[in-house]
XYZ file of C-alpha atoms in Angstrom:
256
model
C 0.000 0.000 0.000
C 1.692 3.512 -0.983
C 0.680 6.248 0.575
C 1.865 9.932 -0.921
C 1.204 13.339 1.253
C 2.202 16.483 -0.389
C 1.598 20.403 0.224
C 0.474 21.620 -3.681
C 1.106 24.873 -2.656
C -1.616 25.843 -5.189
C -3.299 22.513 -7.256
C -3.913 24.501 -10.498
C -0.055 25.504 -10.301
C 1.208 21.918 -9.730
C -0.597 19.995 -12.179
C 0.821 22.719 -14.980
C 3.894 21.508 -13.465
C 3.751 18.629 -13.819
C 1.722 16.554 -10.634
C -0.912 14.864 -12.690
C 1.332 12.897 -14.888
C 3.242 12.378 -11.500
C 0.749 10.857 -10.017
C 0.489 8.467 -12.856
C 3.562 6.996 -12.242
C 3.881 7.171 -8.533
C 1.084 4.182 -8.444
C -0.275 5.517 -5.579
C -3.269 4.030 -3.149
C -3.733 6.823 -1.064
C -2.808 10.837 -2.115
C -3.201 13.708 0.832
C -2.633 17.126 -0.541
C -2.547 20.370 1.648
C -2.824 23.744 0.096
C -4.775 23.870 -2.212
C -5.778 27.272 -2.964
C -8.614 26.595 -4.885
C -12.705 26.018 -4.285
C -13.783 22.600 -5.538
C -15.809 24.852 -7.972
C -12.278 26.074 -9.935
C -11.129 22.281 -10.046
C -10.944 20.458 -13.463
C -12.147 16.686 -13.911
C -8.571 15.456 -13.865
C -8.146 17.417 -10.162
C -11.240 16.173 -8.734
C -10.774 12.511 -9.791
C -6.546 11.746 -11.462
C -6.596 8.401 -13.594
C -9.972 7.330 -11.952
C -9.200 7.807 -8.184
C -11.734 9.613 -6.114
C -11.441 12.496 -4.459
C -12.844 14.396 -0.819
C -12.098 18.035 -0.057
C -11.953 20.689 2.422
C -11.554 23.895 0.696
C -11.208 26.986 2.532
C -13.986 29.937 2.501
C -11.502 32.205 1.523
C -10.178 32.164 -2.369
C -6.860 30.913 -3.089
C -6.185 30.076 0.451
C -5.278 26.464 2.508
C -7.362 23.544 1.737
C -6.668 20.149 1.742
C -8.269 17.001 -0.132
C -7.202 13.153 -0.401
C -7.506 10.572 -3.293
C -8.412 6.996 -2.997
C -8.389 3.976 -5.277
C -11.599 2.998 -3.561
C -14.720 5.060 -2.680
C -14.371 5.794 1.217
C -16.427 3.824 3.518
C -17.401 7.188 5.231
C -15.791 10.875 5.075
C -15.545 13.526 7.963
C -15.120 17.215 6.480
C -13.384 19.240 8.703
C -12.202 19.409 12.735
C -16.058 20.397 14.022
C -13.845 23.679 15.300
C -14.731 26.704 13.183
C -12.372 28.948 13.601
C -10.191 25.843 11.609
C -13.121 24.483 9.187
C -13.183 27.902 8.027
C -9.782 27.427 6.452
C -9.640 23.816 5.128
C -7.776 21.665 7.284
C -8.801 18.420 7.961
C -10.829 15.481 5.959
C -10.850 12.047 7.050
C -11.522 8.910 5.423
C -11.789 5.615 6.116
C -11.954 2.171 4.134
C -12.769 -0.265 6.301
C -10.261 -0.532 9.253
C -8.012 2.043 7.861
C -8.266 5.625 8.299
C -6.213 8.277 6.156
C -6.529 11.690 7.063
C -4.929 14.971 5.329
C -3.621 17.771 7.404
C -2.500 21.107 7.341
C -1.477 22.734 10.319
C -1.690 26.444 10.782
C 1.774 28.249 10.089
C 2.215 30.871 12.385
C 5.741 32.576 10.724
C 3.523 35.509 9.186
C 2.263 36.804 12.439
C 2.533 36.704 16.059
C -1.998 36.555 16.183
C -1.440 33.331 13.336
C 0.957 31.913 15.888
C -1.638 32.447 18.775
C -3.840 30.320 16.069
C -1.354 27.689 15.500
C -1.468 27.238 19.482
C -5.109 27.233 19.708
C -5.063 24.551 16.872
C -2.607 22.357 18.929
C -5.034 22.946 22.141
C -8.037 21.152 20.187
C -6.201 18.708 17.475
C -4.458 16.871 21.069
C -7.286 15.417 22.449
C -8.268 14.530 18.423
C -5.280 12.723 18.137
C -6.334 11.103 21.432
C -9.771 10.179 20.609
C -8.218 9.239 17.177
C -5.868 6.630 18.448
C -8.458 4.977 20.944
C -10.540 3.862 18.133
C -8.291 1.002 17.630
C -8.099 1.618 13.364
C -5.238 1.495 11.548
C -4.690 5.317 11.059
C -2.327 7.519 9.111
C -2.224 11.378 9.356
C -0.765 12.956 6.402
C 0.307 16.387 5.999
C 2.071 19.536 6.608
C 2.226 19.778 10.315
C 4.565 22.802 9.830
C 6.429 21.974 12.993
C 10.526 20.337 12.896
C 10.526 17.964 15.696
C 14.287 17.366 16.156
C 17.578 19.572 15.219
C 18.368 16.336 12.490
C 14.853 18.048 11.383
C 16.147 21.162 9.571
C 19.299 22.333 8.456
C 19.510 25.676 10.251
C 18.199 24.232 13.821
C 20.697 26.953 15.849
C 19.189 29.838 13.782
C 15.782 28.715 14.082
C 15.322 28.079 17.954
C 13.204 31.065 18.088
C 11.356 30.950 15.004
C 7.743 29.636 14.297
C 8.076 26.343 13.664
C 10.741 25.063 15.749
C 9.657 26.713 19.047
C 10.187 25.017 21.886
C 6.023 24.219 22.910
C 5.421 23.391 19.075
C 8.548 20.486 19.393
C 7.378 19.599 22.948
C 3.701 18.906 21.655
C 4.875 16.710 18.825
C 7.000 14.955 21.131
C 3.886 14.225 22.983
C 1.862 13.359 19.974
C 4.748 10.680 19.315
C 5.572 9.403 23.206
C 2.515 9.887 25.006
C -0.396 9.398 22.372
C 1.981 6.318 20.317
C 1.430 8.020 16.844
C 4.698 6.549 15.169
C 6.922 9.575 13.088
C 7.461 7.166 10.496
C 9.726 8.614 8.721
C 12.319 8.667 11.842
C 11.402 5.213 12.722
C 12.126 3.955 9.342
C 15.413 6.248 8.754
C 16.401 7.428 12.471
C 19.691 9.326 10.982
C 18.582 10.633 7.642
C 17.013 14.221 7.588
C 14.236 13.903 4.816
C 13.729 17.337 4.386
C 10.464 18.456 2.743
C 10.302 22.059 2.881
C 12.908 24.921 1.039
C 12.364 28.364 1.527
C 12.070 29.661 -1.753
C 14.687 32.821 -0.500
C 17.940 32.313 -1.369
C 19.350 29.034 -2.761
C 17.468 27.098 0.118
C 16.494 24.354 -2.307
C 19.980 24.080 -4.462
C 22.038 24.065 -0.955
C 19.535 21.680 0.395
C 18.346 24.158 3.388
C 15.360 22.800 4.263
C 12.911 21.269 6.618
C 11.090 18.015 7.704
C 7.616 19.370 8.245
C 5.289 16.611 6.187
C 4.420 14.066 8.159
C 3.100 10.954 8.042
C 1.924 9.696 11.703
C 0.327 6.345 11.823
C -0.998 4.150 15.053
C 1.183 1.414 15.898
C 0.081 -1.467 13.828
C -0.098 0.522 10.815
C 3.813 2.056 11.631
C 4.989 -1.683 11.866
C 4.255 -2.326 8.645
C 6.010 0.308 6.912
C 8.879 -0.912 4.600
C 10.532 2.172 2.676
C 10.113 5.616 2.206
C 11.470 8.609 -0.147
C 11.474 12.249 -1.030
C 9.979 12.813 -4.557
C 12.559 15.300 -5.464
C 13.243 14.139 -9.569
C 10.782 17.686 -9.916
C 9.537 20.361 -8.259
C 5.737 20.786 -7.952
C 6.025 23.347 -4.864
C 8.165 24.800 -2.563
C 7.621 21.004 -0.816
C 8.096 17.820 -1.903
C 5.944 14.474 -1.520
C 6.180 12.238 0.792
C 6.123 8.537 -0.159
C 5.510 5.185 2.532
C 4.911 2.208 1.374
C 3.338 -0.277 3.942
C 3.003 -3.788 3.642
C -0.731 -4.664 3.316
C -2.615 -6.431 6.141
């Protein structure tokens, strides 16, 4: 079973890029995008359902802003749209759905690097997505989360940890709640658990040479439960092209 997260950064701009033939190849079960920047109303055929795979969204109110949708080989079992918070549903930042014991959900976490009140958001969203991730993990499903979580756990996490200690995004709460979402809550980072010592970077800034120099960050995620975690074999970094300023993330998991 492969399973592909990636932030679009704007799904009309990456499939003139190139993400729609991608996707063809990649032979994907399971695609969560984040940013999409776009009301299911502005989406072509080929963005609503690539090569036949279905497709659930949660676009933002606002035009051209957040949004996130996944694609299935299968049509879901049942769908959730959206956190039940509004301040959040407002922007497009959670859909779930599930086929039969397995849940796969697409995230994207609040940045808050443009301004100290969308900070005080990103900490309100990490007050009520905890006890989600909670109530999430007691069901007893085989779950994966997918997404930006815009948060570097560990300094192996980005390249410029020492210059970042104070930034959004490396804070010191923001790492301490993911380390709880990990050690206290068991969702399995399964990225570090497959490669403990390899950075699998995700995110350039698009100032500078961030990408060339390989500057970057791990903020795409994929957390699973346990059972799901133990069965995942390889991963990689889709970096052959650029679709955004991130790259997808690829798992592959053995199949039950």
């Amino acid at each position: 079973m492969r399973v592909i997260s990636a932030n679009v950064n704007g799904i009309r701009s990456a499939y003139k890029k190139g993400f729609y033939e991608y996707l063809a190849r990649a032979d994907a079960d399971f695609v969560c995008l984040q940013e999409l920047k776009a009301q299911e109303a502005d989406l072509s055929e080929e963005m609503k359902r690539p090569h036949g795979m279905h497709g659930v969204w949660h676009c933002a109110e606002k035009r051209g802003y957040s949004g996130v949708a996944v694609y299935s080989r299968r049509e879901p079992d049942a769908v959730q749209i959206g956190m039940g918070v509004e301040e959040f549903d407002r922007e497009g930042r959670f859909v779930r759905a599930d086929f039969g014991n397995l849940s796969v959900v697409s995230l994207y976490l609040p940045s808050g690097s443009s301004a100290e009140a969308r900070q005080q958001a990103k900490f309100r969203f990490l007050d009520v997505f905890y006890p989600m991730l909670a109530q999430m993990a007691a069901e007893g499903r085989d779950m994966v989360v997918c997404g930006d979580w815009n948060i570097a756990h560990q300094n192996i996490d980005l390249k410029n940890w020492k210059g970042n200690l104070k930034n959004s995004g490396f804070l010191p709460e923001e790492r301490e709640w993911i380390g709880k979402v990990i050690h206290q809550l068991k969702w399995a980072d399964v990225w570090r658990q497959l490669y403990p010592d390899v950075a699998g970077y995700t995110w350039w800034s698009n100032r500078g040479q961030a990408y060339a120099k390989d500057v970057g960050w791990r903020i795409d995620y994929q957390m699973a439960t346990a059972g799901l975690a133990a069965r995942a074999q390889q991963a990689h970094v889709y970096k052959e092209e650029k679709f955004s300023d991130h790259a997808p993330l690829v798992v592959d998991y053995a199949d039950v």
